[in-house]
PDB file of C-alpha atoms in Angstrom:
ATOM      1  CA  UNK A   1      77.334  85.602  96.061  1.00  0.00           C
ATOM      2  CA  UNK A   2      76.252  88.678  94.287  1.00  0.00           C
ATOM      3  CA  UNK A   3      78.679  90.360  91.220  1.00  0.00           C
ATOM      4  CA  UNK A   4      78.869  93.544  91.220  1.00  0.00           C
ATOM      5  CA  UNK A   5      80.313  95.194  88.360  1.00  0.00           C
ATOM      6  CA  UNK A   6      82.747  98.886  88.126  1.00  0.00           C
ATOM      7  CA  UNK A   7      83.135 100.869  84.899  1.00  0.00           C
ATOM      8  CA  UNK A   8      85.715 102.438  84.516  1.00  0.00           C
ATOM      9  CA  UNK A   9      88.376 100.156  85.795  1.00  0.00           C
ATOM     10  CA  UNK A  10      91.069 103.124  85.507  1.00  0.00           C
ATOM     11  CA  UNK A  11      90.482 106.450  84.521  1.00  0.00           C
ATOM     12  CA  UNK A  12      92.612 109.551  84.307  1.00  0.00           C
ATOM     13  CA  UNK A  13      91.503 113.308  84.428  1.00  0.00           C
ATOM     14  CA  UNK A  14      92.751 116.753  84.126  1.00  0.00           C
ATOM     15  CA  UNK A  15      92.222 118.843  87.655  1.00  0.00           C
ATOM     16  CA  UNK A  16      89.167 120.919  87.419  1.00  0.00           C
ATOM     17  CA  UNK A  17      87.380 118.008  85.528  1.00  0.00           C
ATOM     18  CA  UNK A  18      84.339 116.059  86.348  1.00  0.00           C
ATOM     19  CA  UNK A  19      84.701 111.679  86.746  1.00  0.00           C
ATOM     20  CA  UNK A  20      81.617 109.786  86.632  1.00  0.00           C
ATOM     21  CA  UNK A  21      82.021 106.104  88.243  1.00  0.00           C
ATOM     22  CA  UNK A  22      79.392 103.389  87.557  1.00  0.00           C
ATOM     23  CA  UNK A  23      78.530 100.609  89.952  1.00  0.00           C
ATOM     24  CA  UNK A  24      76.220  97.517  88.960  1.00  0.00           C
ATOM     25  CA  UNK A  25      74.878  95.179  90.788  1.00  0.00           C
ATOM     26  CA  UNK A  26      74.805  92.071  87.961  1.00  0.00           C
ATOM     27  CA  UNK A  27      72.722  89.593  89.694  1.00  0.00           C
ATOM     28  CA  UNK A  28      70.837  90.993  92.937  1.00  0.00           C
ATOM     29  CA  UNK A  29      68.238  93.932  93.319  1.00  0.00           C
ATOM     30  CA  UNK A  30      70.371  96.326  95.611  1.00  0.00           C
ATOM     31  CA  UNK A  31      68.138  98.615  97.535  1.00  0.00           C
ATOM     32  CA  UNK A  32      71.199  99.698  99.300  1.00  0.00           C
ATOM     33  CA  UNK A  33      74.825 100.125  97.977  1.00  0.00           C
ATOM     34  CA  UNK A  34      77.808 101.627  99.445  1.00  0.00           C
ATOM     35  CA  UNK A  35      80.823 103.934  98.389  1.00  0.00           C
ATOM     36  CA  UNK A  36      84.322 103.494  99.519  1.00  0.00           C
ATOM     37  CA  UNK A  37      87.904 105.058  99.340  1.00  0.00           C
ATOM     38  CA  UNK A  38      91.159 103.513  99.684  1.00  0.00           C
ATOM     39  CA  UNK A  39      94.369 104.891  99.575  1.00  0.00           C
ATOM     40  CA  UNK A  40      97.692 103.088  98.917  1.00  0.00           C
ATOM     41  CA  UNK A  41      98.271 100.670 101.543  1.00  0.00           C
ATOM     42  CA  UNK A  42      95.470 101.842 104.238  1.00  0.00           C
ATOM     43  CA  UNK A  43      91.895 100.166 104.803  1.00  0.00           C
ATOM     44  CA  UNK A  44      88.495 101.375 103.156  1.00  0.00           C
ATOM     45  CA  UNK A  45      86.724 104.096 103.686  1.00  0.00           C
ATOM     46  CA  UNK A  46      83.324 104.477 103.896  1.00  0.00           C
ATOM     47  CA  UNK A  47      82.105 107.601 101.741  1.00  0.00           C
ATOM     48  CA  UNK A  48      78.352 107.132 101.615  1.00  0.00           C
ATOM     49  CA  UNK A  49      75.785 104.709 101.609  1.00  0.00           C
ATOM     50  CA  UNK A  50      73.392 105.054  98.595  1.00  0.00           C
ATOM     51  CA  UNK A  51      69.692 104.305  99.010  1.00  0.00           C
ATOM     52  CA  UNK A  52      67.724 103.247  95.661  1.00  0.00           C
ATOM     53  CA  UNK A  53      64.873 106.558  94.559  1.00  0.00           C
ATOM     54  CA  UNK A  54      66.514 108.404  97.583  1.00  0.00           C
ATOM     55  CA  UNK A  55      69.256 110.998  98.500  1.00  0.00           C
ATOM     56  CA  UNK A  56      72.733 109.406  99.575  1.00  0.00           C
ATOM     57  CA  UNK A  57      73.869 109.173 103.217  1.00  0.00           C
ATOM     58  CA  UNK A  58      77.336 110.678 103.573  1.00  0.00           C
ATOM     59  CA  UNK A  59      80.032 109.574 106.315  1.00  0.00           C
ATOM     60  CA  UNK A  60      81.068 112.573 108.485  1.00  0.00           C
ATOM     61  CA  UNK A  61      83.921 114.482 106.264  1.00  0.00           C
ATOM     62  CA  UNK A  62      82.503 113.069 103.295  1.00  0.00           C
ATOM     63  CA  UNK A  63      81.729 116.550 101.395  1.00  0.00           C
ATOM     64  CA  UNK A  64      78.268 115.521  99.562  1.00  0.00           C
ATOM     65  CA  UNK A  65      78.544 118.707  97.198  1.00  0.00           C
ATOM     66  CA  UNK A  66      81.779 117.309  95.423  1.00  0.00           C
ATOM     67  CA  UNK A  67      81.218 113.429  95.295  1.00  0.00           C
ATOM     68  CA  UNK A  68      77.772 113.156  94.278  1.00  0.00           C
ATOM     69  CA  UNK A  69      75.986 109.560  94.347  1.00  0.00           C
ATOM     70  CA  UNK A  70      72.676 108.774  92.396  1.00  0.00           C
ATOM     71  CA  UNK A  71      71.412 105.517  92.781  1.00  0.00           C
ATOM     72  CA  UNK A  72      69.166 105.279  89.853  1.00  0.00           C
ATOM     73  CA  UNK A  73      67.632 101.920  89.849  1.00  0.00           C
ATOM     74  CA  UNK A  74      68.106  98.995  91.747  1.00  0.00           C
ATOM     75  CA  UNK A  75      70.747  97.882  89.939  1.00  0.00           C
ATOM     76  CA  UNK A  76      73.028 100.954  89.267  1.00  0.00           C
ATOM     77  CA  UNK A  77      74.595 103.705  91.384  1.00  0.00           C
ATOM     78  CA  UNK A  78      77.229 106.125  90.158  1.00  0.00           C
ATOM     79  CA  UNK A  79      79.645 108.402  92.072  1.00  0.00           C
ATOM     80  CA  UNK A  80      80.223 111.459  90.111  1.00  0.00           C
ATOM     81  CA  UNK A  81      83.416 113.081  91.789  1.00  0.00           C
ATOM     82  CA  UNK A  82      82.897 117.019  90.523  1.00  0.00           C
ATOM     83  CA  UNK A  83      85.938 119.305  89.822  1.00  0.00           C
ATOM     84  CA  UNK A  84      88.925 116.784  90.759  1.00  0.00           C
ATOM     85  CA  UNK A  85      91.878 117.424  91.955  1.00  0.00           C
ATOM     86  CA  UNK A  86      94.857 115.618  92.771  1.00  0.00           C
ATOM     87  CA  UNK A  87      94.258 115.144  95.967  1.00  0.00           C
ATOM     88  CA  UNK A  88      91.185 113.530  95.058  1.00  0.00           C
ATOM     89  CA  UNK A  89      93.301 110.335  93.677  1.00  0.00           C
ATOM     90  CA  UNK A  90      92.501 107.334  94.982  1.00  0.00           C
ATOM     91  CA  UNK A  91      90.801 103.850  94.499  1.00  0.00           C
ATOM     92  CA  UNK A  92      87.221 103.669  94.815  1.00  0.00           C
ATOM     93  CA  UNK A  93      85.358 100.499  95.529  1.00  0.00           C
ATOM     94  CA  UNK A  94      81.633 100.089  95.340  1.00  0.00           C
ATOM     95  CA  UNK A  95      79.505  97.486  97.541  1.00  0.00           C
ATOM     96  CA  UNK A  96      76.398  95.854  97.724  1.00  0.00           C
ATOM     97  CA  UNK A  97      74.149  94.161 100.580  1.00  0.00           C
ATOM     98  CA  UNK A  98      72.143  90.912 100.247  1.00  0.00           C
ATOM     99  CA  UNK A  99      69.158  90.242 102.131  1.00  0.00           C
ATOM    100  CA  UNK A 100      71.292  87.430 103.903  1.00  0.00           C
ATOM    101  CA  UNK A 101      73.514  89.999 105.152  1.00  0.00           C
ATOM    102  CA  UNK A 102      76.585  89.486 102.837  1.00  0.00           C
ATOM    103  CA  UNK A 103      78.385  92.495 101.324  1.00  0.00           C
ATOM    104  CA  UNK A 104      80.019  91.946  98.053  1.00  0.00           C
ATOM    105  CA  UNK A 105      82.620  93.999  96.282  1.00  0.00           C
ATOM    106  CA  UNK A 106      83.559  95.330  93.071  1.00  0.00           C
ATOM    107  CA  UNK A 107      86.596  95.735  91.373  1.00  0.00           C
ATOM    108  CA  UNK A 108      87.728  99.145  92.326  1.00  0.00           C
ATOM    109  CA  UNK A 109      87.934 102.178  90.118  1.00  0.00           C
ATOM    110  CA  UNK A 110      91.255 103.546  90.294  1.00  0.00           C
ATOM    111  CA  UNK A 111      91.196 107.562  89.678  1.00  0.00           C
ATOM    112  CA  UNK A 112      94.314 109.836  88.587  1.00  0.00           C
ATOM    113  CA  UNK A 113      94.018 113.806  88.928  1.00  0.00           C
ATOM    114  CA  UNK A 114      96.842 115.332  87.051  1.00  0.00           C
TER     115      UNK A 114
ATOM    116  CA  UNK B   1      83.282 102.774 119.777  1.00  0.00           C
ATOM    117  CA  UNK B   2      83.137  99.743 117.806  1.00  0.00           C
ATOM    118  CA  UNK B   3      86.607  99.100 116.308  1.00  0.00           C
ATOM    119  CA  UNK B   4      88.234  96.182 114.313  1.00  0.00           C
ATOM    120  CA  UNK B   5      91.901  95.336 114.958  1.00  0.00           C
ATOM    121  CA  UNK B   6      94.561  93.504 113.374  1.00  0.00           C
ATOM    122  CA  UNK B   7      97.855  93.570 115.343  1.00  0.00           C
ATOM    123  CA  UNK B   8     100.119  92.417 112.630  1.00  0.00           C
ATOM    124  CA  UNK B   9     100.348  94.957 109.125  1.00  0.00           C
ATOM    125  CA  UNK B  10     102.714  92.481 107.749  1.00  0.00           C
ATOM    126  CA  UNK B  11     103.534  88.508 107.291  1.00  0.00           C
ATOM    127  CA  UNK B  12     105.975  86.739 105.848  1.00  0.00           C
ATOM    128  CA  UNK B  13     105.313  82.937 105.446  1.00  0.00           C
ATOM    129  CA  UNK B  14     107.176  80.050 103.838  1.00  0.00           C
ATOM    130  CA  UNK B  15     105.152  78.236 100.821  1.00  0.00           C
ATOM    131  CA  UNK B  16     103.534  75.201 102.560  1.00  0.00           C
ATOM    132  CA  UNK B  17     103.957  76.950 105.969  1.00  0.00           C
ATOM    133  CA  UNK B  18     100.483  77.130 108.287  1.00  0.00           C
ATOM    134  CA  UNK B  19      99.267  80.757 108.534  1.00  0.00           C
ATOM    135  CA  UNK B  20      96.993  82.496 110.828  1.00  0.00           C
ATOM    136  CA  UNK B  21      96.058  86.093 110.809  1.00  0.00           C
ATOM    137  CA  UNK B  22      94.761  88.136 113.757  1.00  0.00           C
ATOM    138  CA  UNK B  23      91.351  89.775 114.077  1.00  0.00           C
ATOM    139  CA  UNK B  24      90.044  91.191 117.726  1.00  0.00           C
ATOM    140  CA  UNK B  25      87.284  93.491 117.572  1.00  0.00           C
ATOM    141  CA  UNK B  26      85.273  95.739 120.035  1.00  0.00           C
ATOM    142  CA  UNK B  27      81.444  95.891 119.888  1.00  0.00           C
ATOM    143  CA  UNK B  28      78.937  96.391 123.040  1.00  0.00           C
ATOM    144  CA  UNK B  29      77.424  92.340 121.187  1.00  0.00           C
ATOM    145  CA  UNK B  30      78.989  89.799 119.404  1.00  0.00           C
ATOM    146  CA  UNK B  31      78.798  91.598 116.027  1.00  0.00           C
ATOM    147  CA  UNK B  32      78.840  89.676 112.565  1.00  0.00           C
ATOM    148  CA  UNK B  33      82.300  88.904 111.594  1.00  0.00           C
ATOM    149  CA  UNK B  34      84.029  88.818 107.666  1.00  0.00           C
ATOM    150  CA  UNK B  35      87.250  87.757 106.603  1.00  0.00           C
ATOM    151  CA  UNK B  36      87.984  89.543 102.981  1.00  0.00           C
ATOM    152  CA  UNK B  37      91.122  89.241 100.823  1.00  0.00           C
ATOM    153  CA  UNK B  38      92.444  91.781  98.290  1.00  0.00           C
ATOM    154  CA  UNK B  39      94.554  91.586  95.326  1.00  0.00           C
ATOM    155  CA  UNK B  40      96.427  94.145  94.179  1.00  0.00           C
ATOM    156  CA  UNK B  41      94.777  96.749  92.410  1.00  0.00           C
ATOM    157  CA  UNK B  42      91.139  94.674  92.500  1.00  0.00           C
ATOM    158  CA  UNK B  43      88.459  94.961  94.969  1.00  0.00           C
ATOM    159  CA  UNK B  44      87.717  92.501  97.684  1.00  0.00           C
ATOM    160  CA  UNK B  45      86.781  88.940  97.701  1.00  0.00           C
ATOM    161  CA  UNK B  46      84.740  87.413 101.291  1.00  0.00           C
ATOM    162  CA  UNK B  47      86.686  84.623 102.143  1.00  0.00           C
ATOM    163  CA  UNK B  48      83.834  83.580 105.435  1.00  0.00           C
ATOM    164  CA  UNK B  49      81.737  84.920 107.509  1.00  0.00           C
ATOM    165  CA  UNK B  50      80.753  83.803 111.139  1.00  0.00           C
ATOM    166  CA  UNK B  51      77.350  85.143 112.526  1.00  0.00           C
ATOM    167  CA  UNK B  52      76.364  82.237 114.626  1.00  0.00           C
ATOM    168  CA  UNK B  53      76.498  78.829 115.796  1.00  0.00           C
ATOM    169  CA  UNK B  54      80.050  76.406 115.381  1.00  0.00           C
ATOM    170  CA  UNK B  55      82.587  79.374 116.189  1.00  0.00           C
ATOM    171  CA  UNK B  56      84.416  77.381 113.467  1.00  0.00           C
ATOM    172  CA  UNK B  57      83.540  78.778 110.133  1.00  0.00           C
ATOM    173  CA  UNK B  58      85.008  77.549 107.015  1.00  0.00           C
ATOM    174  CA  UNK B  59      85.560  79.564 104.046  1.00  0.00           C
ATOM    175  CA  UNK B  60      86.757  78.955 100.408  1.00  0.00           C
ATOM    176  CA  UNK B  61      90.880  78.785  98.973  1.00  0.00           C
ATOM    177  CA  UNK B  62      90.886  76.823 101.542  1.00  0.00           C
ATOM    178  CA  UNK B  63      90.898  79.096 104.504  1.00  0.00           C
ATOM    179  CA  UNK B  64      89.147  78.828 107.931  1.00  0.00           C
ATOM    180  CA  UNK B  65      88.285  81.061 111.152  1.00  0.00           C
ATOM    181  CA  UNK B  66      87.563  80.506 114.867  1.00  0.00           C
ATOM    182  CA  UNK B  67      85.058  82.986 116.909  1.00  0.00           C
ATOM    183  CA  UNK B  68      86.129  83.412 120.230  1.00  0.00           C
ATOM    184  CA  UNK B  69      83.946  85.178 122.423  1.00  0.00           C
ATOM    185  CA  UNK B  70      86.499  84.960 125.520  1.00  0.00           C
ATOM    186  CA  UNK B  71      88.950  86.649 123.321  1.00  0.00           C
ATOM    187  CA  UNK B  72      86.632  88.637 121.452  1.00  0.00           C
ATOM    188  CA  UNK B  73      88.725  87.511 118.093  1.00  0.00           C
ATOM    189  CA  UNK B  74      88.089  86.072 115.157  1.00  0.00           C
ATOM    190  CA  UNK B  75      91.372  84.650 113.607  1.00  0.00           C
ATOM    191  CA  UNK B  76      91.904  83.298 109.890  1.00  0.00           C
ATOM    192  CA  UNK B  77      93.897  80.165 109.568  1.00  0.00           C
ATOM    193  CA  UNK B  78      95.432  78.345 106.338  1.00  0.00           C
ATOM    194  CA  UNK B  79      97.045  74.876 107.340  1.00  0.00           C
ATOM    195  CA  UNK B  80      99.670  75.141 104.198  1.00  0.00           C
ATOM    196  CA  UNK B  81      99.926  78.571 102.453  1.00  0.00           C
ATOM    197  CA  UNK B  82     100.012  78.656  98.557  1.00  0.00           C
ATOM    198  CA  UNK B  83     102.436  81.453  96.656  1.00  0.00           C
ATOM    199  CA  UNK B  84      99.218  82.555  95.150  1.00  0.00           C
ATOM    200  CA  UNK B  85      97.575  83.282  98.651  1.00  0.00           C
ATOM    201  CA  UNK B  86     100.010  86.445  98.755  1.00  0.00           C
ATOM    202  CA  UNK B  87      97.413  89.526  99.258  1.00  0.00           C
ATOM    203  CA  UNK B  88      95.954  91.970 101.646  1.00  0.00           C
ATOM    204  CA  UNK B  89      93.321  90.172 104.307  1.00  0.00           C
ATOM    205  CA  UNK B  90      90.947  92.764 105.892  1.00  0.00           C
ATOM    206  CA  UNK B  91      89.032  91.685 109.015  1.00  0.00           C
ATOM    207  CA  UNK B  92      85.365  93.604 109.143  1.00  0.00           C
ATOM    208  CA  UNK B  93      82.591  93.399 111.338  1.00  0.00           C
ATOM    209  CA  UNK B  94      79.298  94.875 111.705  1.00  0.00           C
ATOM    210  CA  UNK B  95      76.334  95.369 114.215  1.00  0.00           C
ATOM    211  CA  UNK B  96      73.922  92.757 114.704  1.00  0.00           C
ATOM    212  CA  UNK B  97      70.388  93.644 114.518  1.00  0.00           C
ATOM    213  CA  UNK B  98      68.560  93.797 110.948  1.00  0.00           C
ATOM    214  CA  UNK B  99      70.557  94.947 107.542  1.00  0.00           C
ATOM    215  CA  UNK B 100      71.380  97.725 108.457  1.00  0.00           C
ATOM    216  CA  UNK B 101      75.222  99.155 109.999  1.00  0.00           C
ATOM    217  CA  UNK B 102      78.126 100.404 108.864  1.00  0.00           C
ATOM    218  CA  UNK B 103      80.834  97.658 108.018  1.00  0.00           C
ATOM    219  CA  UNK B 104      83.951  98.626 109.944  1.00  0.00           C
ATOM    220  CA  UNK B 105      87.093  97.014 108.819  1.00  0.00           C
ATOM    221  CA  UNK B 106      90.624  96.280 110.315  1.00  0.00           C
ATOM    222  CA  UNK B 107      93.807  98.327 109.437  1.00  0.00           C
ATOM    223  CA  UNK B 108      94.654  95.018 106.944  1.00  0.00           C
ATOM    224  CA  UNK B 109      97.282  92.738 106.935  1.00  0.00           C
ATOM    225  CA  UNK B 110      99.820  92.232 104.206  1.00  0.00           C
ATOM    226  CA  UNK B 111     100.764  88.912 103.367  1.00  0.00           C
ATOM    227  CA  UNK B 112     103.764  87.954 101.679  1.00  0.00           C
ATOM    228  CA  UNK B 113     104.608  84.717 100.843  1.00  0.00           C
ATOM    229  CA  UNK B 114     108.196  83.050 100.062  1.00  0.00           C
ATOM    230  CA  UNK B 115     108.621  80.453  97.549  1.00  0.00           C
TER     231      UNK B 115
END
């Protein structure tokens, strides 16, 4: 299956701050890659689905002006999340799709907001 | 609307015990199916996938599933659970038709495993 590959791992942040989140896709060509949330103990969320040279598609709720996805080439995609704040906490999972229909994850980013 | 259940949020097993996890979902067509398991703190690992033919779909650790369209479920089975197996399964499923769709996923179900 495809790797796909999160940097940072963990990172914390003072409220008001901006985080920038990197997603790689190691092994595979992703024209398509996809942004999720997860809080403690509950199911992902999808944020946004990022299309390679275009803009991002955002899930209803998802508010496009404060997590902002560039997927730069067809192996990278980051999710910059702009003026945290502690609500904004969370672990953040990027995906990818293979041609054969698979969807592989990545490790997770885990964001604080103090 | 399309929607991805799993009945049970938490199971306890006994080390060596069988195991099977619940999965019914609700799509207008037989939609592709995913078992995924989650470690704490890490991201998630497909265990199988069933998009057609034998409705019984093997995966790897050891772990198998069973499509049935009757039912419209798609349970994950482990004949003898290891202490290591203890993690968070997510059922998702998504539309067929090209690569495209959203993957919806289940609520998750905890596993906990006693030694």
């Amino acid at each position: 299956g495809a790797v796909v590959s999160q940097h940072p791992s963990r990172v914390i942040c003072k409220s008001g701050t901006s985080v920038k989140i990197e997603c790689r896709s190691l092994d595979f060509q992703a024209t398509t890659m996809f942004w999720y949330r997860q809080f403690p103990k509950q199911s992902l969320m999808l944020m946004a689905t990022s299309n390679e040279g275009s803009k991002a598609t955002y899930e209803q709720g998802v508010e496009k002006d404060k997590f902002l996805i560039n997927h730069a080439s067809l192996t990278l995609s980051t999710l910059t999340v702009t003026s945290a704040h502690p609500e904004d906490s969370s672990f953040y999972i990027c995906s990818v799709r293979t041609r054969n229909y698979e969807q592989y994850f990545g490790p997770g980013t885990r964001l604080t907001v103090t | 609307a399309q929607s991805v259940t799993q009945p049970d949020i938490h199971i306890t097993v006994s080390e060596g015990a069988s195991l099977e996890l619940r999965c019914n979902y609700s799509y207008g067509a037989t939609p592709y199916l995913f078992w995924y398991v989650q470690s704490p703190g890490q991201g998630l690992q497909l265990l199988l996938k069933y998009f057609s033919g034998d409705t019984l779909v093997q995966g790897i650790k050891g772990f198998e599933a069973e499509f049935k369209r009757s039912q419209s479920s798609f349970n994950l089975r482990k004949p003898s659970v290891h202490w290591s197996d203890a993690a968070e399964y997510f059922c998702a499923a998504r539309s067929r038709g090209g690569n495209t769709g959203k993957l919806i996923f289940g609520q998750g179900t905890t596993l906990q495993v006693k030694p």
